[in-house]
XYZ file of N, CA, C and O in Angstrom:
768
model
N -98.857 204.447 6.473
C -97.955 205.201 5.611
C -96.728 204.344 5.264
O -95.605 204.641 5.635
N -96.967 203.260 4.545
C -95.917 202.302 4.203
C -94.831 202.897 3.322
O -93.729 202.368 3.254
N -95.150 203.974 2.596
C -94.186 204.542 1.651
C -93.659 205.903 2.095
O -93.149 206.665 1.267
N -93.751 206.204 3.372
C -93.222 207.477 3.873
C -91.748 207.585 3.518
O -90.978 206.648 3.718
N -91.376 208.733 2.922
C -89.993 208.954 2.528
C -89.620 208.360 1.184
O -88.479 208.489 0.746
N -90.563 207.709 0.497
C -90.290 207.107 -0.813
C -90.763 208.032 -1.934
O -91.777 208.713 -1.810
N -90.012 208.044 -3.016
C -90.310 208.895 -4.176
C -90.539 208.004 -5.392
O -89.690 207.170 -5.718
N -91.678 208.192 -6.039
C -92.060 207.374 -7.187
C -92.302 208.265 -8.396
O -92.986 209.288 -8.294
N -91.761 207.868 -9.535
C -92.000 208.560 -10.799
C -92.822 207.676 -11.717
O -92.563 206.475 -11.829
N -93.826 208.262 -12.366
C -94.658 207.554 -13.340
C -94.561 208.318 -14.657
O -94.829 209.521 -14.697
N -94.169 207.627 -15.720
C -94.103 208.280 -17.031
C -95.517 208.543 -17.535
O -96.439 207.767 -17.274
N -95.682 209.638 -18.270
C -97.012 210.027 -18.735
C -96.944 210.599 -20.147
O -95.975 211.265 -20.510
N -97.963 210.328 -20.905
C -98.144 210.895 -22.251
C -99.631 210.810 -22.576
O -100.424 210.334 -21.766
N -99.979 211.264 -23.764
C -101.386 211.235 -24.196
C -101.860 209.793 -24.360
O -101.059 208.878 -24.515
N -103.171 209.624 -24.335
C -103.808 208.312 -24.466
C -103.496 207.405 -23.288
O -103.469 206.190 -23.421
N -103.265 208.008 -22.119
C -103.030 207.206 -20.917
C -104.340 206.544 -20.492
O -105.434 207.026 -20.814
N -104.240 205.435 -19.788
C -105.413 204.711 -19.298
C -105.810 205.327 -17.964
O -105.126 205.170 -16.957
N -106.911 206.088 -17.978
C -107.314 206.885 -16.816
C -107.445 206.067 -15.536
O -106.977 206.487 -14.478
N -108.094 204.915 -15.615
C -108.317 204.121 -14.408
C -106.989 203.773 -13.738
O -106.884 203.792 -12.511
N -105.991 203.455 -14.523
C -104.676 203.111 -13.973
C -103.983 204.340 -13.383
O -103.551 204.326 -12.225
N -103.877 205.390 -14.179
C -103.124 206.576 -13.752
C -103.777 207.237 -12.534
O -103.088 207.629 -11.592
N -105.095 207.329 -12.529
C -105.771 207.931 -11.374
C -105.641 207.046 -10.140
O -105.591 207.540 -9.018
N -105.571 205.738 -10.338
C -105.341 204.845 -9.203
C -103.985 205.169 -8.565
O -103.886 205.340 -7.354
N -102.958 205.271 -9.400
C -101.622 205.609 -8.864
C -101.644 206.992 -8.201
O -101.014 207.196 -7.163
N -102.337 207.915 -8.844
C -102.366 209.308 -8.366
C -102.850 209.403 -6.916
O -102.391 210.264 -6.159
N -103.755 208.523 -6.551
C -104.281 208.546 -5.186
C -103.676 207.460 -4.287
O -103.440 207.690 -3.109
N -103.416 206.281 -4.839
C -102.984 205.146 -4.006
C -101.576 205.331 -3.440
O -101.350 205.068 -2.253
N -100.622 205.735 -4.260
C -99.258 205.877 -3.757
C -99.150 206.984 -2.695
O -98.576 206.760 -1.635
N -99.720 208.181 -2.932
C -99.688 209.200 -1.874
C -100.443 208.770 -0.615
O -100.072 209.170 0.493
N -101.478 207.959 -0.772
C -102.215 207.460 0.384
C -101.284 206.710 1.341
O -101.479 206.715 2.553
N -100.241 206.088 0.780
C -99.252 205.368 1.592
C -98.064 206.257 1.958
O -97.075 205.785 2.497
N -98.151 207.552 1.603
C -97.111 208.491 1.994
C -96.045 208.757 0.959
O -95.079 209.485 1.223
N -96.180 208.195 -0.229
C -95.160 208.388 -1.272
C -95.213 209.802 -1.851
O -96.275 210.421 -1.937
N -94.059 210.275 -2.263
C -93.911 211.524 -2.997
C -94.000 211.135 -4.476
O -93.071 210.541 -5.017
N -95.138 211.425 -5.112
C -95.419 210.951 -6.470
C -95.175 212.042 -7.500
O -95.623 213.177 -7.333
N -94.483 211.678 -8.592
C -94.175 212.613 -9.678
C -94.549 211.980 -11.012
O -94.188 210.835 -11.273
N -95.267 212.743 -11.834
C -95.545 212.308 -13.200
C -94.523 212.982 -14.103
O -94.342 214.205 -14.053
N -93.844 212.183 -14.911
C -92.724 212.653 -15.727
C -93.015 212.439 -17.197
O -93.571 211.410 -17.587
N -92.600 213.406 -18.019
C -92.811 213.282 -19.456
C -91.722 214.029 -20.193
O -90.784 214.554 -19.600
N -91.891 214.110 -21.476
C -91.055 214.940 -22.333
C -91.846 216.213 -22.590
O -92.911 216.180 -23.207
N -91.349 217.343 -22.123
C -92.116 218.592 -22.198
C -91.897 219.389 -23.482
O -92.585 220.379 -23.712
N -90.946 218.983 -24.308
C -90.733 219.653 -25.583
C -90.528 221.161 -25.412
O -91.031 221.962 -26.201
N -89.855 221.562 -24.346
C -89.576 222.976 -24.121
C -90.720 223.762 -23.506
O -90.607 224.968 -23.311
N -91.822 223.098 -23.200
C -92.972 223.772 -22.600
C -92.863 223.730 -21.071
O -92.175 222.880 -20.518
N -93.569 224.636 -20.402
C -93.613 224.609 -18.934
C -94.527 223.508 -18.427
O -94.350 222.985 -17.331
N -95.540 223.171 -19.253
C -96.556 222.205 -18.848
C -97.248 221.685 -20.096
O -97.410 222.414 -21.068
N -97.644 220.427 -20.060
C -98.465 219.858 -21.119
C -99.705 219.239 -20.492
O -99.648 218.729 -19.375
N -100.815 219.296 -21.218
C -102.035 218.649 -20.766
C -102.293 217.468 -21.684
O -102.407 217.634 -22.903
N -102.343 216.293 -21.082
C -102.579 215.072 -21.843
C -104.011 214.614 -21.634
O -104.560 214.746 -20.548
N -104.599 214.065 -22.691
C -105.952 213.522 -22.612
C -105.871 212.006 -22.498
O -105.073 211.365 -23.177
N -106.713 211.461 -21.647
C -106.754 210.018 -21.455
C -107.380 209.310 -22.637
O -107.994 209.929 -23.513
N -107.243 208.009 -22.659
C -107.690 207.196 -23.788
C -109.193 206.908 -23.766
O -109.858 207.044 -24.789
N -109.720 206.524 -22.617
C -111.114 206.093 -22.536
C -112.098 207.264 -22.465
O -113.104 207.278 -23.155
N -111.794 208.218 -21.576
C -112.755 209.279 -21.282
C -112.273 210.659 -21.702
O -112.950 211.640 -21.461
N -111.080 210.699 -22.293
C -110.457 211.968 -22.722
C -110.274 212.918 -21.536
O -110.306 214.132 -21.670
N -110.090 212.358 -20.345
C -109.888 213.160 -19.134
C -108.544 213.882 -19.232
O -107.530 213.262 -19.555
N -108.524 215.190 -18.987
C -107.260 215.935 -19.060
C -106.412 215.739 -17.804
O -106.953 215.628 -16.694
N -105.113 215.686 -18.005
C -104.193 215.628 -16.868
C -102.961 216.447 -17.207
O -102.349 216.255 -18.247
N -102.640 217.376 -16.318
C -101.479 218.238 -16.521
C -100.209 217.551 -16.043
O -100.221 216.825 -15.043
N -99.139 217.804 -16.758
C -97.827 217.284 -16.379
C -96.828 218.413 -16.564
O -96.782 219.042 -17.625
N -96.047 218.694 -15.528
C -95.097 219.802 -15.585
C -93.680 219.393 -15.202
O -92.813 220.222 -15.040
N -93.462 218.072 -15.066
C -92.121 217.594 -14.741
C -91.597 216.751 -15.885
O -92.330 215.959 -16.478
N -90.315 216.917 -16.178
C -89.705 216.231 -17.309
C -88.586 215.304 -16.852
O -87.891 215.582 -15.884
N -88.421 214.210 -17.594
C -87.259 213.350 -17.381
C -86.082 213.822 -18.228
O -84.963 213.368 -18.053
N -86.340 214.755 -19.146
C -85.280 215.281 -20.000
C -84.264 216.038 -19.148
O -84.634 216.808 -18.268
N -83.023 215.813 -19.399
C -81.946 216.521 -18.702
C -81.944 216.295 -17.193
O -81.377 217.096 -16.452
N -82.594 215.225 -16.719
C -82.556 214.916 -15.288
C -81.139 214.432 -14.955
O -80.613 213.540 -15.623
N -80.546 215.027 -13.957
C -79.193 214.637 -13.562
C -79.221 213.247 -12.926
O -80.256 212.792 -12.426
N -78.067 212.587 -12.920
C -77.963 211.287 -12.251
C -78.271 211.436 -10.769
O -78.897 210.570 -10.164
N -77.842 212.550 -10.208
C -78.078 212.812 -8.797
C -79.583 212.870 -8.494
O -80.064 212.265 -7.535
N -80.327 213.599 -9.337
C -81.776 213.682 -9.139
C -82.437 212.330 -9.383
O -83.328 211.919 -8.640
N -81.989 211.632 -10.424
C -82.556 210.316 -10.731
C -82.436 209.392 -9.517
O -83.368 208.669 -9.186
N -81.315 209.445 -8.847
C -81.083 208.566 -7.695
C -81.949 208.918 -6.484
O -81.975 208.161 -5.514
N -82.682 210.041 -6.550
C -83.609 210.366 -5.457
C -84.912 209.574 -5.580
O -85.720 209.577 -4.661
N -85.107 208.904 -6.722
C -86.315 208.100 -6.942
C -86.117 206.689 -6.411
O -85.057 206.092 -6.586
N -87.162 206.162 -5.794
C -87.150 204.784 -5.311
C -87.776 203.842 -6.333
O -87.497 202.646 -6.324
N -88.635 204.380 -7.203
C -89.277 203.572 -8.246
C -89.622 204.460 -9.430
O -89.983 205.624 -9.264
N -89.499 203.879 -10.619
C -89.949 204.515 -11.863
C -90.878 203.509 -12.539
O -90.530 202.335 -12.711
N -92.054 203.997 -12.933
C -93.081 203.138 -13.526
C -93.371 203.552 -14.964
O -93.580 204.738 -15.252
N -93.391 202.551 -15.857
C -93.835 202.753 -17.238
C -95.252 202.186 -17.297
O -95.445 200.979 -17.166
N -96.268 203.048 -17.469
C -97.655 202.582 -17.395
C -98.130 201.885 -18.668
O -97.396 201.756 -19.648
N -99.387 201.480 -18.622
C -100.004 200.732 -19.719
C -100.439 201.654 -20.858
O -100.156 202.850 -20.855
N -101.158 201.074 -21.787
C -101.761 201.832 -22.873
C -100.755 202.377 -23.870
O -99.683 201.821 -24.077
N -101.103 203.513 -24.450
C -100.315 204.088 -25.535
C -99.183 205.001 -25.049
O -98.444 205.544 -25.857
N -99.048 205.170 -23.737
C -98.028 206.071 -23.191
C -96.646 205.729 -23.739
O -95.939 206.589 -24.256
N -96.258 204.459 -23.633
C -94.904 204.087 -24.063
C -94.736 204.221 -25.576
O -93.653 204.563 -26.051
N -95.794 203.953 -26.334
C -95.690 204.097 -27.785
C -95.443 205.556 -28.155
O -94.602 205.868 -28.992
N -96.136 206.462 -27.493
C -95.930 207.886 -27.771
C -94.554 208.346 -27.285
O -93.902 209.157 -27.936
N -94.111 207.806 -26.143
C -92.816 208.215 -25.600
C -91.634 207.650 -26.382
O -90.528 208.166 -26.274
N -91.849 206.617 -27.181
C -90.705 206.073 -27.920
C -90.484 206.770 -29.270
O -89.676 206.340 -30.072
N -91.178 207.871 -29.464
C -90.928 208.687 -30.659
C -89.535 209.309 -30.584
O -89.089 209.752 -29.524
N -88.861 209.330 -31.712
C -87.571 210.003 -31.796
C -87.511 210.790 -33.104
O -87.962 210.304 -34.142
N -86.987 212.004 -33.009
C -86.861 212.832 -34.217
C -85.802 212.273 -35.150
O -85.922 212.352 -36.349
N -84.746 211.744 -34.576
C -83.629 211.200 -35.345
C -83.705 209.683 -35.290
O -83.427 209.079 -34.256
N -84.062 209.066 -36.411
C -84.249 207.617 -36.430
C -82.948 206.851 -36.200
O -82.964 205.644 -35.989
N -81.827 207.557 -36.222
C -80.530 206.926 -35.939
C -80.252 206.891 -34.434
O -79.259 206.309 -34.011
N -81.101 207.541 -33.644
C -80.882 207.616 -32.202
C -82.014 206.934 -31.439
O -83.156 206.922 -31.879
N -81.661 206.402 -30.287
C -82.661 205.805 -29.399
C -83.551 206.929 -28.861
O -83.053 208.010 -28.536
N -84.852 206.701 -28.737
C -85.750 207.739 -28.208
C -85.299 208.222 -26.833
O -84.808 207.426 -26.027
N -85.464 209.517 -26.560
C -85.071 210.053 -25.257
C -85.691 209.308 -24.071
O -85.023 209.111 -23.048
N -86.932 208.866 -24.197
C -87.573 208.150 -23.085
C -86.922 206.794 -22.857
O -86.792 206.337 -21.717
N -86.477 206.140 -23.934
C -85.782 204.859 -23.773
C -84.393 205.096 -23.196
O -83.921 204.313 -22.370
N -83.743 206.177 -23.605
C -82.442 206.532 -23.002
C -82.608 206.752 -21.501
O -81.783 206.314 -20.703
N -83.688 207.423 -21.118
C -83.969 207.635 -19.698
C -84.168 206.290 -19.003
O -83.617 206.044 -17.924
N -84.934 205.398 -19.635
C -85.184 204.084 -19.050
C -83.881 203.292 -18.894
O -83.691 202.591 -17.896
N -82.977 203.431 -19.848
C -81.671 202.767 -19.735
C -80.927 203.272 -18.495
O -80.290 202.489 -17.786
N -81.006 204.567 -18.243
C -80.370 205.138 -17.052
C -81.025 204.602 -15.780
O -80.343 204.322 -14.789
N -82.347 204.447 -15.804
C -83.078 203.898 -14.655
C -82.608 202.463 -14.392
O -82.317 202.087 -13.257
N -82.527 201.664 -15.447
C -82.117 200.265 -15.302
C -80.669 200.143 -14.827
O -80.302 199.132 -14.232
N -79.870 201.156 -15.065
C -78.468 201.136 -14.624
C -78.338 201.416 -13.127
O -77.247 201.277 -12.569
N -79.434 201.813 -12.490
C -79.422 202.129 -11.051
C -80.085 200.995 -10.272
O -81.313 200.897 -10.231
N -79.288 200.134 -9.629
C -79.879 198.997 -8.899
C -80.753 199.410 -7.722
O -81.616 198.645 -7.303
N -80.604 200.621 -7.228
C -81.402 201.082 -6.095
C -82.783 201.578 -6.480
O -83.582 201.926 -5.607
N -83.073 201.617 -7.776
C -84.393 202.075 -8.244
C -85.207 200.864 -8.686
O -84.766 200.084 -9.532
N -86.408 200.722 -8.118
C -87.317 199.673 -8.528
C -87.920 200.068 -9.873
O -88.354 201.210 -10.051
N -87.912 199.139 -10.820
C -88.467 199.395 -12.145
C -89.814 198.711 -12.258
O -89.939 197.525 -11.968
N -90.831 199.445 -12.669
C -92.157 198.879 -12.871
C -92.594 199.085 -14.306
O -92.569 200.202 -14.811
N -92.971 197.997 -14.974
C -93.470 198.080 -16.356
C -94.742 197.245 -16.422
O -94.744 196.081 -16.042
N -95.814 197.861 -16.896
C -97.095 197.158 -16.961
C -97.662 197.215 -18.373
O -97.534 198.233 -19.065
N -98.222 196.084 -18.803
C -98.982 196.024 -20.049
C -98.133 196.408 -21.260
O -97.052 195.879 -21.471
N -98.609 197.377 -22.048
C -97.899 197.834 -23.239
C -96.704 198.719 -22.910
O -96.001 199.164 -23.812
N -96.459 198.977 -21.628
C -95.262 199.713 -21.233
C -94.006 199.040 -21.745
O -92.973 199.680 -21.954
N -94.086 197.727 -21.978
C -92.944 196.967 -22.492
C -92.426 197.537 -23.805
O -91.243 197.403 -24.131
N -93.299 198.196 -24.580
C -92.880 198.781 -25.861
C -91.700 199.734 -25.701
O -90.890 199.870 -26.607
N -91.611 200.399 -24.554
C -90.532 201.383 -24.375
C -89.158 200.717 -24.343
O -88.153 201.366 -24.577
N -89.128 199.398 -24.095
C -87.846 198.684 -24.093
C -87.457 198.174 -25.485
O -86.346 197.682 -25.656
N -88.335 198.305 -26.463
C -88.057 197.762 -27.802
C -86.743 198.277 -28.398
O -86.001 197.504 -28.992
N -86.398 199.566 -28.239
C -85.127 200.034 -28.786
C -83.906 199.646 -27.941
O -82.777 199.931 -28.318
N -84.143 199.002 -26.790
C -83.037 198.602 -25.904
C -83.417 197.277 -25.245
O -83.599 197.187 -24.030
N -83.555 196.241 -26.063
C -84.053 194.954 -25.570
C -83.141 194.325 -24.521
O -83.597 193.470 -23.750
N -81.900 194.773 -24.452
C -80.997 194.232 -23.432
C -81.511 194.492 -22.010
O -81.131 193.808 -21.063
N -82.396 195.471 -21.867
C -82.948 195.783 -20.546
C -83.778 194.639 -19.980
O -83.834 194.453 -18.761
N -84.452 193.884 -20.852
C -85.324 192.803 -20.384
C -84.866 191.416 -20.838
O -85.445 190.413 -20.419
N -83.826 191.348 -21.641
C -83.335 190.061 -22.132
C -82.960 189.162 -20.951
O -82.252 189.571 -20.037
N -83.504 187.937 -20.951
C -83.187 186.968 -19.909
C -83.928 187.187 -18.598
O -83.704 186.469 -17.634
N -84.831 188.169 -18.565
C -85.555 188.462 -17.320
C -86.976 187.938 -17.406
O -87.616 187.984 -18.460
N -87.483 187.466 -16.276
C -88.877 187.012 -16.202
C -89.779 188.224 -16.169
O -89.521 189.182 -15.428
N -90.848 188.173 -16.953
C -91.805 189.271 -16.965
C -93.141 188.810 -17.497
O -93.263 187.739 -18.075
N -94.141 189.660 -17.273
C -95.453 189.481 -17.876
C -95.787 190.791 -18.575
O -95.275 191.857 -18.206
N -96.619 190.704 -19.589
C -97.050 191.890 -20.340
C -98.451 191.603 -20.876
O -99.002 190.528 -20.654
N -98.989 192.548 -21.593
C -100.299 192.353 -22.221
C -100.225 191.138 -23.145
O -99.200 190.894 -23.777
N -101.326 190.398 -23.222
C -101.351 189.203 -24.075
C -100.951 189.502 -25.514
O -100.369 188.657 -26.187
N -101.248 190.714 -25.997
C -100.893 191.085 -27.367
C -99.390 191.256 -27.564
O -98.926 191.332 -28.696
N -98.635 191.359 -26.470
C -97.195 191.607 -26.562
C -96.347 190.390 -26.193
O -95.128 190.495 -26.089
N -96.966 189.236 -26.014
C -96.192 188.044 -25.643
C -95.123 187.765 -26.691
O -93.970 187.487 -26.354
N -95.482 187.862 -27.967
C -94.504 187.645 -29.044
C -93.381 188.668 -28.985
O -92.213 188.330 -29.217
N -93.723 189.922 -28.658
C -92.705 190.965 -28.524
C -91.743 190.608 -27.397
O -90.521 190.693 -27.547
N -92.301 190.221 -26.249
C -91.473 189.884 -25.088
C -90.491 188.772 -25.438
O -89.296 188.857 -25.113
N -90.978 187.755 -26.118
C -90.107 186.639 -26.511
C -89.058 187.096 -27.521
O -87.896 186.682 -27.453
N -89.460 187.972 -28.446
C -88.506 188.493 -29.432
C -87.428 189.342 -28.767
O -86.292 189.408 -29.246
N -87.777 189.993 -27.660
C -86.806 190.802 -26.910
C -85.864 189.922 -26.098
O -84.925 190.429 -25.483
N -86.151 188.608 -26.045
C -85.315 187.703 -25.273
C -85.735 187.585 -23.820
O -85.020 187.011 -23.000
N -86.909 188.125 -23.478
C -87.416 188.025 -22.111
C -88.023 186.644 -21.889
O -88.342 185.928 -22.846
N -88.199 186.272 -20.638
C -88.814 185.007 -20.277
C -90.253 185.310 -19.873
O -90.512 185.760 -18.750
N -91.178 185.121 -20.808
C -92.585 185.405 -20.520
C -93.076 184.459 -19.434
O -92.871 183.249 -19.488
N -93.757 185.031 -18.430
C -94.280 184.268 -17.302
C -95.766 184.575 -17.177
O -96.149 185.732 -17.028
N -96.590 183.554 -17.259
C -98.047 183.725 -17.311
C -98.644 183.914 -15.913
O -99.296 183.031 -15.367
N -98.390 185.094 -15.338
C -98.950 185.486 -14.046
C -99.383 186.942 -14.164
O -98.906 187.660 -15.040
N -100.246 187.400 -13.271
C -100.734 188.783 -13.357
C -99.656 189.797 -12.992
O -99.600 190.891 -13.557
N -98.802 189.457 -12.040
C -97.692 190.313 -11.629
C -96.463 189.423 -11.453
O -96.557 188.350 -10.853
N -95.340 189.862 -11.995
C -94.105 189.086 -11.917
C -92.991 189.980 -11.378
O -92.840 191.125 -11.824
N -92.225 189.437 -10.443
C -91.077 190.168 -9.911
C -89.816 189.397 -10.253
O -89.724 188.192 -10.032
N -88.848 190.099 -10.829
C -87.539 189.530 -11.142
C -86.499 190.532 -10.661
O -86.186 191.503 -11.356
N -86.012 190.342 -9.454
C -85.042 191.282 -8.886
C -85.663 192.650 -8.705
O -86.677 192.801 -8.024
N -85.074 193.656 -9.363
C -85.565 195.035 -9.231
C -86.579 195.414 -10.313
O -86.878 196.581 -10.513
N -87.126 194.400 -11.004
C -88.117 194.623 -12.065
C -89.443 193.976 -11.677
O -89.502 192.777 -11.418
N -90.490 194.799 -11.641
C -91.852 194.297 -11.401
C -92.667 194.593 -12.652
O -92.657 195.722 -13.153
N -93.344 193.562 -13.171
C -94.160 193.751 -14.366
C -95.596 193.312 -14.081
O -95.843 192.460 -13.229
N -96.530 193.923 -14.817
C -97.941 193.597 -14.682
C -98.552 193.299 -16.035
O -98.102 193.819 -17.057
N -99.586 192.463 -16.029
C -100.197 191.999 -17.281
C -100.898 193.110 -18.060
O -100.693 193.256 -19.258
N -101.774 193.879 -17.397
C -102.541 194.899 -18.122
C -102.922 196.025 -17.172
O -102.820 195.878 -15.952
N -103.392 197.112 -17.742
C -103.845 198.231 -16.925
C -104.943 197.827 -15.959
O -105.069 198.398 -14.884
N -105.715 196.821 -16.316
C -106.748 196.294 -15.439
C -106.181 195.590 -14.207
O -106.907 195.284 -13.271
N -104.887 195.337 -14.219
C -104.203 194.711 -13.081
C -103.380 195.737 -12.299
O -102.545 195.372 -11.478
N -103.630 197.028 -12.546
C -102.837 198.090 -11.903
C -102.882 197.999 -10.384
O -101.889 198.284 -9.716
N -104.023 197.589 -9.823
C -104.123 197.490 -8.363
C -103.195 196.406 -7.810
O -102.572 196.589 -6.765
N -103.071 195.283 -8.511
C -102.170 194.204 -8.078
C -100.707 194.610 -8.273
O -99.852 194.324 -7.431
N -100.444 195.277 -9.367
C -99.109 195.779 -9.703
C -98.671 196.804 -8.653
O -97.576 196.713 -8.089
N -99.554 197.759 -8.345
C -99.244 198.783 -7.339
C -99.050 198.158 -5.964
O -98.160 198.563 -5.201
N -99.861 197.156 -5.653
C -99.741 196.471 -4.359
C -98.350 195.861 -4.218
O -97.717 195.964 -3.163
N -97.846 195.234 -5.286
C -96.517 194.610 -5.249
C -95.431 195.674 -5.100
O -94.450 195.475 -4.373
N -95.600 196.796 -5.762
C -94.630 197.895 -5.642
C -94.636 198.425 -4.202
O -93.570 198.629 -3.610
N -95.816 198.616 -3.645
C -95.931 199.110 -2.262
C -95.285 198.120 -1.291
O -94.502 198.507 -0.422
N -95.586 196.835 -1.457
C -95.002 195.808 -0.581
C -93.476 195.810 -0.676
O -92.780 195.734 0.339
N -92.964 195.905 -1.897
C -91.518 195.850 -2.106
C -90.818 197.077 -1.529
O -89.799 196.944 -0.851
N -91.367 198.261 -1.791
C -90.745 199.474 -1.259
C -90.879 199.556 0.257
O -89.965 200.043 0.928
N -92.006 199.105 0.809
C -92.166 199.166 2.263
C -91.251 198.149 2.944
O -90.752 198.412 4.045
N -90.984 197.019 2.309
C -90.038 196.040 2.864
C -88.641 196.650 2.904
O -87.882 196.431 3.854
N -88.317 197.469 1.889
C -87.016 198.149 1.866
C -86.925 199.162 3.023
O -85.852 199.401 3.561
N -88.067 199.752 3.393
C -88.111 200.695 4.526
C -87.768 199.992 5.839
O -87.212 200.588 6.746
N -88.149 198.698 5.932
C -87.961 197.963 7.179
C -86.531 197.426 7.321
O -86.136 197.034 8.399
N -85.798 197.400 6.215
C -84.407 196.875 6.264
C -83.432 197.934 6.682
O -83.597 199.064 6.573
């Protein structure tokens, strides 16, 4: 139980990569973590999202909207998953405003005690706030290398890259390596 007492949030939306999300759903709790899937609920009590590959349904009833700073600080890690999740979450009704999910991510990045995990196309969620990754070492999906460089990030050709409180993974197919690094990092914090 390497993650006993640790709380992890994973952002979720439609077209999620089932293999990745289901891996987290079982792997993190297996180590004792308190796992929460967070989304934008649009005023609903619950939303059911369909996965990308198999159209597998997954319910989500927790929102990052209106989360207090106090509640946010109860999280030890926030993960932006692969696939189309971040693209859907970066929708904004007002094109003059940063998307609510990116605003949430900015708040996460402002908390040094929260480990940030971004894998694959999750990097898209930082596009409206490139200062979050500017000058930081990271890896992303091969299709986003140009994006990472345009954001001012330092692309690093490895499957998993750690830069301080930021852990990044190449693709959803590397979710097991990405999760392993998150588990190792959070469990090391338990020992300190």
